[in-house]
XYZ file of C-alpha atoms in Angstrom:
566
model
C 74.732 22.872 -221.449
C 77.205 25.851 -220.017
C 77.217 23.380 -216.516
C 78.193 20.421 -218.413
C 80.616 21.504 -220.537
C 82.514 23.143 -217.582
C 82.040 19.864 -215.731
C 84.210 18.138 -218.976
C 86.724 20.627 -218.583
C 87.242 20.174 -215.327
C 87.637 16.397 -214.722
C 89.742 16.472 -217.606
C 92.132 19.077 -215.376
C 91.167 16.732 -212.438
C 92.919 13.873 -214.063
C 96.178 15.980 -214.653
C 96.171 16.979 -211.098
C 99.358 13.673 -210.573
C 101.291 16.132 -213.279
C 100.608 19.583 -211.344
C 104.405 20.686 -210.244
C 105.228 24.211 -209.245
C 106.347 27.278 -211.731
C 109.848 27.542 -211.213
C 110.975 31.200 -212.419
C 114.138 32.920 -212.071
C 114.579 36.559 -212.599
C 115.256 37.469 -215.902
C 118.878 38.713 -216.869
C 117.646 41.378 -219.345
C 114.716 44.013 -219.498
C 111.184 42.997 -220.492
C 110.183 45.128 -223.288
C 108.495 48.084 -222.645
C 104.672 47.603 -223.204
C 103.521 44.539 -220.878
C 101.172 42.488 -222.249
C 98.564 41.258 -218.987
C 96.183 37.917 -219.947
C 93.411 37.250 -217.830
C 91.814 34.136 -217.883
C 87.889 34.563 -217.199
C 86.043 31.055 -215.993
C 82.583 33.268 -216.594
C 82.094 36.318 -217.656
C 78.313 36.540 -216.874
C 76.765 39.478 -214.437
C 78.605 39.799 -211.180
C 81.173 41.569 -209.358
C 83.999 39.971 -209.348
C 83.657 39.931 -213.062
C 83.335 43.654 -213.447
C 86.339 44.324 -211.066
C 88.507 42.281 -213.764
C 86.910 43.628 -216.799
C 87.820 47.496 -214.724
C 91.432 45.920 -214.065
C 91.722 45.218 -217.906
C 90.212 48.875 -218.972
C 92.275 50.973 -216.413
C 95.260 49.084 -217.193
C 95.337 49.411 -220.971
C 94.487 53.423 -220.264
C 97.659 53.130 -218.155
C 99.413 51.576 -221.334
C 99.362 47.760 -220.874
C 98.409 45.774 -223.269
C 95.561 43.221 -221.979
C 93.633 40.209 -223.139
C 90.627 38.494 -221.413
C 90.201 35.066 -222.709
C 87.619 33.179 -222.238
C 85.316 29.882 -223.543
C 82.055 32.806 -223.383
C 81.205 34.956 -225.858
C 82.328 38.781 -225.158
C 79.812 40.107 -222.878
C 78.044 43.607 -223.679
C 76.434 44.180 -220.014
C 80.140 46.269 -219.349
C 81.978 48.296 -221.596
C 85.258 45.849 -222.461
C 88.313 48.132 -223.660
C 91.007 45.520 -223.629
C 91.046 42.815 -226.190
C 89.139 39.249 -225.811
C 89.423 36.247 -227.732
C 86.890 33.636 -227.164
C 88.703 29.888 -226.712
C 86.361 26.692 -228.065
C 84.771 24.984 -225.023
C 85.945 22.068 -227.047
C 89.516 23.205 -225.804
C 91.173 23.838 -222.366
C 91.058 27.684 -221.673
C 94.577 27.746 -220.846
C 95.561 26.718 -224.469
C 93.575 29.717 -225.623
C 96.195 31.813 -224.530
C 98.124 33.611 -226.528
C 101.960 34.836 -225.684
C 102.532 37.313 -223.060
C 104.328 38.236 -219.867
C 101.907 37.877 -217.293
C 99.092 34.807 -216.991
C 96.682 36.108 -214.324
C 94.067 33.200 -212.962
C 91.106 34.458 -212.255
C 89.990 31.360 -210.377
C 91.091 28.251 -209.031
C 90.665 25.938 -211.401
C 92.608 26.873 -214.337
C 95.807 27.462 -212.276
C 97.719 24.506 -212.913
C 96.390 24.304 -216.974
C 97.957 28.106 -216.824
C 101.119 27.175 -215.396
C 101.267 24.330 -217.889
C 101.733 26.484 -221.081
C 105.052 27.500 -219.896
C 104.154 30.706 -221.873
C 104.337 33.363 -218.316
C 104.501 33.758 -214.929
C 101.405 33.081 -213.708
C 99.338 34.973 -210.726
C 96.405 33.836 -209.069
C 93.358 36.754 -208.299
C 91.514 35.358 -205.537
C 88.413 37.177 -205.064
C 86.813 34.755 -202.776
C 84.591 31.637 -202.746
C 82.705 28.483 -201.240
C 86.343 27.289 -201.456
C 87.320 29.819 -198.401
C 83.978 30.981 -196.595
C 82.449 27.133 -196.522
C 85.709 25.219 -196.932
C 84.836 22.721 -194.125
C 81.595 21.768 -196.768
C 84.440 20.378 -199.411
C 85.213 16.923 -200.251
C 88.416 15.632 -199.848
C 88.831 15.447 -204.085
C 87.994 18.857 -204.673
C 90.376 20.166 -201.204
C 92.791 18.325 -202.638
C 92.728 19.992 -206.212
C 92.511 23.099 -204.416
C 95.244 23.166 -202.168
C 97.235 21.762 -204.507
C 96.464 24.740 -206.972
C 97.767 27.374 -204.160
C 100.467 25.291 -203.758
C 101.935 25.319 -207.168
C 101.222 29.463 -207.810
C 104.048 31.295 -207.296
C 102.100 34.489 -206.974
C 98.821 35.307 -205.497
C 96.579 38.399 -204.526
C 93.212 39.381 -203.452
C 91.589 41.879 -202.897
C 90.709 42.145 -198.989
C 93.055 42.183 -195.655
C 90.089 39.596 -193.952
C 90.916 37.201 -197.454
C 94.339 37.357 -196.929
C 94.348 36.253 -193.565
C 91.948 33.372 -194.496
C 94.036 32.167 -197.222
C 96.672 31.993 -194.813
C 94.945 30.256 -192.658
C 93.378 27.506 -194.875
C 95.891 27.101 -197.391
C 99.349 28.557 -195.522
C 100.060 31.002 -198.840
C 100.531 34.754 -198.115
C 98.397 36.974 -200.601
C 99.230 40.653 -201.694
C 95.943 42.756 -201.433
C 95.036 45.297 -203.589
C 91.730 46.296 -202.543
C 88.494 47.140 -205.117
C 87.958 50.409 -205.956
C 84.436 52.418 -207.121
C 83.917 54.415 -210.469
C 83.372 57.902 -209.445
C 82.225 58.671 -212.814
C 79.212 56.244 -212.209
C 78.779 56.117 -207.898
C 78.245 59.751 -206.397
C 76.229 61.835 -205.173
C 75.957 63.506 -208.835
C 73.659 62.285 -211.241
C 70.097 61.483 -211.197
C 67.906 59.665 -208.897
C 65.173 57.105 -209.457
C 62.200 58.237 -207.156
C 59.543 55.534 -206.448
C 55.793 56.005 -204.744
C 57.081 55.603 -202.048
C 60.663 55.439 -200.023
C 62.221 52.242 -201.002
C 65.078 49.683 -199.771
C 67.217 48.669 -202.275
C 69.441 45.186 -202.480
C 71.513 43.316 -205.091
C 72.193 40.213 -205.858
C 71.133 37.099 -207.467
C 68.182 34.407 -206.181
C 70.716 31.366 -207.238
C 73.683 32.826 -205.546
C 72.108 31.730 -202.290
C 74.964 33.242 -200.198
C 73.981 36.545 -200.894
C 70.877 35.632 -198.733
C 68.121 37.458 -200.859
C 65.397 35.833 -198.685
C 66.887 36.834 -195.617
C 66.626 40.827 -196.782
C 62.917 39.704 -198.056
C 61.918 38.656 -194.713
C 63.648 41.620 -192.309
C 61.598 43.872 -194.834
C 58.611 41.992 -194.469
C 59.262 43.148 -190.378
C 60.400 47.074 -191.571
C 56.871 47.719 -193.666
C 55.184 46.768 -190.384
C 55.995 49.689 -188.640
C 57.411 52.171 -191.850
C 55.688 52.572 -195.016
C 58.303 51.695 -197.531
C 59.041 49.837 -201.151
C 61.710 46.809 -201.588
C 63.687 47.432 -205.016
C 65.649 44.419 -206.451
C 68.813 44.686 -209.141
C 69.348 41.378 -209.824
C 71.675 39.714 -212.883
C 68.819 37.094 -213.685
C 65.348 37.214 -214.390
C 63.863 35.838 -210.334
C 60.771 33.238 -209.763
C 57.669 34.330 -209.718
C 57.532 33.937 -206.130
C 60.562 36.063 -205.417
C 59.444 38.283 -207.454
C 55.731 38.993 -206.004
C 57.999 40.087 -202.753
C 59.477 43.017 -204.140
C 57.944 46.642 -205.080
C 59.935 46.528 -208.533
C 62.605 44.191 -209.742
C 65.217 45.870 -211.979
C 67.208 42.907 -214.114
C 70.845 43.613 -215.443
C 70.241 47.259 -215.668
C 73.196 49.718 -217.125
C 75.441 50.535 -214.345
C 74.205 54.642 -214.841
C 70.796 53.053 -213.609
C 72.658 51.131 -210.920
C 74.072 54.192 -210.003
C 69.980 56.213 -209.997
C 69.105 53.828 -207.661
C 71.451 54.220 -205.266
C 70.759 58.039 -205.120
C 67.543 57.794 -204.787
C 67.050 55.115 -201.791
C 66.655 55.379 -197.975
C 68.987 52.259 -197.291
C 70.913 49.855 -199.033
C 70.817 46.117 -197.619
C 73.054 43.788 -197.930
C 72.464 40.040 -196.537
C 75.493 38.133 -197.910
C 76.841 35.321 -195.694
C 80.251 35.807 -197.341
C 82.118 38.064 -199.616
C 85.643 38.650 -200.350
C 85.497 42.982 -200.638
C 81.757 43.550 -202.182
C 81.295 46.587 -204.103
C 77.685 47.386 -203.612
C 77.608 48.529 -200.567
C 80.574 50.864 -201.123
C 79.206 51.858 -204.198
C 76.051 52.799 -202.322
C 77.941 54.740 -199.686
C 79.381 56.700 -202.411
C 76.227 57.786 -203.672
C 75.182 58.859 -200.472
C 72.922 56.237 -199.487
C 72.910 54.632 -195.727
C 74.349 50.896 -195.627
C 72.976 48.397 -193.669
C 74.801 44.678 -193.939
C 75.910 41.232 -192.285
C 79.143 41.223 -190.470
C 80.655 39.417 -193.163
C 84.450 39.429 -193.933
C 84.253 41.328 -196.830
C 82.577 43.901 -195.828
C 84.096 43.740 -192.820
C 86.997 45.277 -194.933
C 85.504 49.031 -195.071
C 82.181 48.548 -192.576
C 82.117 50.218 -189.172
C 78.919 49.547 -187.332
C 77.120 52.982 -186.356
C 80.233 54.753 -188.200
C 79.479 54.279 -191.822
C 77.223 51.250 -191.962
C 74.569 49.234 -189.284
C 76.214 45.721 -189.044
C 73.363 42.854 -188.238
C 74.170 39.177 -187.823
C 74.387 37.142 -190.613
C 71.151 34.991 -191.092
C 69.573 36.854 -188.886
C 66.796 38.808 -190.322
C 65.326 39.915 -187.162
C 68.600 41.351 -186.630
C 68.424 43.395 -189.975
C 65.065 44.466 -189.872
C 65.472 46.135 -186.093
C 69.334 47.596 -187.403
C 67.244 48.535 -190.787
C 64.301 50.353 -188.332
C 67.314 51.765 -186.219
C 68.223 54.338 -189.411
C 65.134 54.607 -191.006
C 63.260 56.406 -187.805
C 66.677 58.134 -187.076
C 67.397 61.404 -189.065
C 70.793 62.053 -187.142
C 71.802 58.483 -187.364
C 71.131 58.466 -191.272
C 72.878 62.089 -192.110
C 75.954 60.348 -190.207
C 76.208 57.589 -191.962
C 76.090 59.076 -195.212
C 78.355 61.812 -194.218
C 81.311 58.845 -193.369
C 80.570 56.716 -196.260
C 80.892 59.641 -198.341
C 84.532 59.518 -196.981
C 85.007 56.026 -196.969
C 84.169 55.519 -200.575
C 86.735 58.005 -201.446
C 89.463 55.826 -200.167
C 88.826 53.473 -202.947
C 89.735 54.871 -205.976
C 91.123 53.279 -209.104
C 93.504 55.779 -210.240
C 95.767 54.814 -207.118
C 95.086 51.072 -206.954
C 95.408 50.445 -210.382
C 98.879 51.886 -210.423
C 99.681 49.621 -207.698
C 98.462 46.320 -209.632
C 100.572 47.612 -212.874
C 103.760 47.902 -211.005
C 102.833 44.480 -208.965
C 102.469 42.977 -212.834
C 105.863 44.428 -213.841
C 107.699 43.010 -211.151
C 106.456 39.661 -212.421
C 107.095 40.338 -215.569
C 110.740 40.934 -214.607
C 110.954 36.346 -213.938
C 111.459 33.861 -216.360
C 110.132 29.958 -216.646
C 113.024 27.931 -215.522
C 112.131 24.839 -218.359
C 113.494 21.421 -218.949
C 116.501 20.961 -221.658
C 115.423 22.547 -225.288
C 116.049 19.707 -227.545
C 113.863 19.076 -229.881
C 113.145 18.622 -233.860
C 110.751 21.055 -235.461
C 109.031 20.538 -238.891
C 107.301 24.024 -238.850
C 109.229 27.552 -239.751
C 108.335 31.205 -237.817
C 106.529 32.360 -241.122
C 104.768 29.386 -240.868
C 102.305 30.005 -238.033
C 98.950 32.544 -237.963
C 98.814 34.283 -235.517
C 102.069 36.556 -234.828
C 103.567 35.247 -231.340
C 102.396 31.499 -231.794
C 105.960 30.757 -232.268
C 107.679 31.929 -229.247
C 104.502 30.147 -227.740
C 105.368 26.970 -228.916
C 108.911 27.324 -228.387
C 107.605 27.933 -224.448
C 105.468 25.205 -224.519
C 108.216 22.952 -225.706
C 110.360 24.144 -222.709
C 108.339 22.805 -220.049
C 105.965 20.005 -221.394
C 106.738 16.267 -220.703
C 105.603 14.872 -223.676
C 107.885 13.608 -226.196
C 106.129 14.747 -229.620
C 103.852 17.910 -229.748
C 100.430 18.138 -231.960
C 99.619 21.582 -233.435
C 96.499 22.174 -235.532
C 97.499 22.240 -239.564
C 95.301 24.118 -241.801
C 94.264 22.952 -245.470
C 92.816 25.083 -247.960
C 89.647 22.674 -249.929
C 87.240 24.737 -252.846
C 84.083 25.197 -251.275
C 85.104 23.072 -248.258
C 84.916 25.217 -244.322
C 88.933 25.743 -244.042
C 90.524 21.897 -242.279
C 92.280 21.918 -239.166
C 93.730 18.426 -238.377
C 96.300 18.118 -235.207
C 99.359 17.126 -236.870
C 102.914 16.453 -235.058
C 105.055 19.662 -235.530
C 107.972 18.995 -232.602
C 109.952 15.726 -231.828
C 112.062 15.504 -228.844
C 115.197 14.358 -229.281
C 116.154 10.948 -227.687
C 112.499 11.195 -226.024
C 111.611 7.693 -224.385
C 108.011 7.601 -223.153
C 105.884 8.891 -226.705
C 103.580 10.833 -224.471
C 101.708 13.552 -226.767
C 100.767 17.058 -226.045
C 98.833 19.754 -228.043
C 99.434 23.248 -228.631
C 96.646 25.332 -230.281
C 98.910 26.992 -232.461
C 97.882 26.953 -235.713
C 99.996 26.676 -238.772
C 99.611 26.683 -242.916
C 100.274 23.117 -244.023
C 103.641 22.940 -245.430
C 102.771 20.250 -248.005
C 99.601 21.358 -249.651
C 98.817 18.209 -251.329
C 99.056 15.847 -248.247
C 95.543 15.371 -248.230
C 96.002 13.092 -250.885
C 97.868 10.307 -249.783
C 94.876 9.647 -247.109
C 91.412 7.280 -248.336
C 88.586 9.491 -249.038
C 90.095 12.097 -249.217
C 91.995 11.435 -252.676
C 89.049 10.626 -253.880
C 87.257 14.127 -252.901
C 89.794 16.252 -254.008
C 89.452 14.457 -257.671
C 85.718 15.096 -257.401
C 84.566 11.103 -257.021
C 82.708 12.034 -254.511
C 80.675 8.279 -254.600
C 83.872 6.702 -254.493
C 84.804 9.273 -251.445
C 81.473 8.575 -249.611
C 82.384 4.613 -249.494
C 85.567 5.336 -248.368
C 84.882 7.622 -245.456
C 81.707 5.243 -244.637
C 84.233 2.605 -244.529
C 86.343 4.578 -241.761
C 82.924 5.513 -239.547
C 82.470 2.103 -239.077
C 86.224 0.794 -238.192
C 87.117 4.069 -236.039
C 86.566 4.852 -232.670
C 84.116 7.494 -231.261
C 86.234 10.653 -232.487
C 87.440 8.665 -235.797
C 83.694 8.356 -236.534
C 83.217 11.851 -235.694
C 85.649 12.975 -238.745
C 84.390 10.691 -240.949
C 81.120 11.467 -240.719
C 81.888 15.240 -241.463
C 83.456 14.211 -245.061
C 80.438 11.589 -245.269
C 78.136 14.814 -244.771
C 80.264 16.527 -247.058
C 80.181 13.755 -249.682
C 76.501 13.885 -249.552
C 76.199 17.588 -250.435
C 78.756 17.516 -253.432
C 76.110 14.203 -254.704
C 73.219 16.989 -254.337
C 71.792 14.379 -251.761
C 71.088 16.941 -249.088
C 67.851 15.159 -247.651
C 69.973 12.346 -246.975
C 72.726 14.230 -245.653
C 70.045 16.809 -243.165
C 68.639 13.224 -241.915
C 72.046 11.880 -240.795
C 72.831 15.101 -239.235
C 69.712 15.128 -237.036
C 71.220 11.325 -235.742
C 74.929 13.320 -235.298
C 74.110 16.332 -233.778
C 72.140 13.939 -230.776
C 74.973 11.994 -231.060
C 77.574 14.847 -230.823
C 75.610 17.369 -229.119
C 78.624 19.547 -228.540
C 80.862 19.357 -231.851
C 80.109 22.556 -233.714
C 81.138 20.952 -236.876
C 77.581 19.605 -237.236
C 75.514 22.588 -236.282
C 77.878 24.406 -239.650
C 77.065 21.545 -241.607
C 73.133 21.873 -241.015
C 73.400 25.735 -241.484
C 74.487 24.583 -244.966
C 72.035 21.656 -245.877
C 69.126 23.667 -244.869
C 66.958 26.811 -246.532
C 64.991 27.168 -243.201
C 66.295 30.721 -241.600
C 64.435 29.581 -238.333
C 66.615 26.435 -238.663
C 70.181 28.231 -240.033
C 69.883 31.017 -236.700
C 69.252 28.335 -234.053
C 72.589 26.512 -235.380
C 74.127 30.097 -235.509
C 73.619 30.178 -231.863
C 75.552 26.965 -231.324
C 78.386 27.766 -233.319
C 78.738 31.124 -231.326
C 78.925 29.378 -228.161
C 80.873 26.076 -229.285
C 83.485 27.059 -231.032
C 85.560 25.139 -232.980
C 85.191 21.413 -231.815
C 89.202 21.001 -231.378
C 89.201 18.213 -229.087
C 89.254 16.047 -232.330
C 91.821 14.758 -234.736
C 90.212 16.829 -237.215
C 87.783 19.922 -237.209
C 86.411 23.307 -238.852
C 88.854 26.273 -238.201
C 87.652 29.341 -236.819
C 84.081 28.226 -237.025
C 82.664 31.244 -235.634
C 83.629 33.374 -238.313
C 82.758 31.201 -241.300
């Protein structure tokens, strides 16, 4: 489902790729206010590296004061302690429009760039931490290099986190990159704490069986070679539960463990393997060295970064597991080779500390900060007042919205209050450009009260609800499911459902939402709707589960606000 919705969102940014234009900024003629609010917009959020370094950018940089907010469509993850605020945006909507106002839009990957830029609401910076899109660029289509280039092309500011990055962005898409290098938790990776002690010595890597750069199999089959000639255990950490085949190749699998026991197994192995075919600055192996366990990893850029061979890591060739297994043998049987390279990484790691780099990224924030959005002419008609929005900043949000979009008339969602009704968003237009000429439309998800409170009224069906003839109602909105188009139907059929359950018709109404929830496997609206028409708890938690991840289904004229927390 995760795959497909993604896939949605992205053709839909695909076909706005003719729009993409660079942020123009100019610097800004007075002070930014004190406390800097930092969003970071997360494509995933699930297990992995580069997601904790962001999640440890957003936690050291509200300890240093900032205020920071990770959005994303996921829910909030609980595999690493989150300190910063998150708001969750409906997969149903763009992630950019999930943003609320602030001074700094950081993109956390490629494809949201140009849907950042687009909400005119802050200078936006692109975090590259590395991908297929650098390390296998030549295995691109021409669409997606395209997109891409065109995405570094229209950033004004970019960083990453690696020297060997840098000088790869500048060489596939001519853009120089800041770097601000990843750092380790010293609290977690040292050479204090416990260890975890096995039957028997064991190897320990990291890394996920579908991320196939990381080259699992490759560390399988050098070990396969080592336990030939030393008697010694394979350990896996791994975000996802592996195959059964995988699995039966390893001593002991370990899946999403807390970082503490991330940090146990370090301390207690003989060597730390790393196979990757690419990475941008990994952290395991650094972490590793800072717990005083002996690296051993492909000469791949990342790693690369901090990696000496026979200084503070064994460097083998990259899909070369003959090559790892005789560098892996190399420290094993070697005492004096193994004390050394603990002894260095121990002073490597400590070159990496947050406290420093952190401090770095905060002022490199501020100095964005200090730009403004140069926009288009400010002329427009507004039918909505300050005190008329939610959410406290949605105004100046729309107001920056309004500076740079093209459209001539500007849709935000307007909420109505109905008795015993989930509370009615419906995408209403709220700006008018003045003498505007092509009646292109835009959205803005920032919701507002509806001004007139009895506007429902003057629309079939819904006059008829609100008086209570619900019959009456039912004909009416069956009436608009079959003249309307696919998302027409899609609101009609809500107030049908809802029609049905005022009648005390509820079998009728849990049969038609079986046939709407296959035929609008992705609108959340449905899966609240059968929470409410059924008594089965099996039935009411399994459309829990789809709210949580849905969200509000705001891609339609009309839709359930704040689903999630109805």
């Amino acid at each position: 489902m995760f795959q497909e919705l993604r896939a949605n969102e992205f053709n839909k940014r695909l076909a706005r790729l003719p729009y993409a234009e660079k942020q123009h900024l100019t610097q800004a003629r007075k002070s930014k206010k004190q406390q800097l609010h930092i969003v970071y917009a997360m494509t995933l959020v699930a297990i992995s590296g580069g997601v904790k370094v962001i999640i440890e950018h957003a936690n050291k940089l509200t300890k240093a004061g900032a205020k920071v907010t990770l959005v994303s469509h996921f829910q909030k993850p609980s595999w690493f302690p989150i300190e910063a605020d998150y708001i969750q945006v409906p997969f149903d909507l763009d992630l950019a429009k999930g943003i609320p106002n602030c001074d700094v839009i950081v993109a956390t990957y490629w494809d949201h760039i140009q849907a950042c830029i687009e909400t005119g609401i802050a200078p936006v910076v692109y975090f590259e931490q590395g991908d297929f899109h650098l390390f296998d660029y030549e295995t691109m289509n021409s669409t997606l290099k395209n997109f891409i280039h065109k995405q570094f092309d229209i950033v004004p500011f970019l960083f990453t986190v690696s020297n060997q990055a840098s000088e790869l962005i500048g060489d596939v898409y001519r853009r120089e990159a800041e770097v601000f290098p990843n750092a380790v938790d010293d609290k977690i990776f040292s050479v204090h704490g416990e260890k975890v002690i096995g039957e028997r010595p064991y190897i320990l890597m990291v890394g996920g069986e579908s991320s196939s750069f990381k080259r699992i199999p490759d560390i399988i089959e050098a070990y396969e070679k080592v336990k030939k000639e030393v008697d010694i255990d394979l350990y896996w950490i791994t975000p996802e539960q592996p195959s059964d085949k995988m699995k039966t190749s390893v001593a002991k699998v370990f899946v999403n463990p807390p970082q503490q026991m991330i940090g146990n197994l370090y301390r207690g192995a003989d060597l730390y393997a790393c196979g990757s075919s690419y990475e941008n600055f990994p952290l395991p192996p650094l972490e590793a060295m800072a717990c005083g366990c002996p690296v051993v990893t492909t000469n791949n850029r990342g790693s690369l970064e901090y990696a000496a061979h026979q200084k503070n890591a064994y460097i083998c060739n990259m899909k070369d597991p003959e090559d790892m297994a005789a560098k892996i043998l190399e420290v094993l049987k070697n005492d004096e080779i193994k004390e050394s390279l603990i002894a260095n990484g121990l002073t490597t790691a400590k070159q990496y500390h947050w406290d420093t780099i952190i401090q770095d990224i905060y002022a490199y924030y501020k100095q964005i900060a200090s730009h403004d959005i140069e926009g288009m002419h400010d002329d427009w008609e507004m039918a909505v007042q300050p005190e008329d929005f939610i959410n406290p900043g949605d105004y100046d949000k729309l107001r920056k919205f309004l500076r740079v979009t093209n459209a001539d008339l500007v849709k935000v969602p307007v909420l109505h209050e109905i008795e015993k009704v989930p509370r009615i968003a419906r995408w209403e237009v709220m700006a008018r450009r003045k003498n505007g000429e092509q009646g292109l439309t835009e959205d803005c998800f920032c919701p507002v009260n509806a001004v007139n409170k009895l506007q429902l009224l003057n629309y079939p069906g819904y006059s008829s609800f609100l008086v209570k003839d619900y019959e009456k109602g039912l004909e009416e909105f069956q009436s608009q499911y079959e003249q309307g188009n696919a998302v027409e139907k899609a609101v009609a059929a809500r107030w049908m459902i809802l029609s049905l359950m005022r009648l005390q018709r509820k079998q009728e109404a849990k049969k038609r939402l079986k046939s709407l929830k296959k035929l609008y496997p992705y609108n959340a609206d449905f899966y609240l709707l059968a929470m409410l028409v059924t008594d089965e708890e099996n039935e009411k938690d399994s459309n829990l589960e789809y709210l949580k991840v849905l969200g509000d289904a705001a891609s339609y004229p009309e839709f359930f606000f704040d689903i999630q927390n109805y």
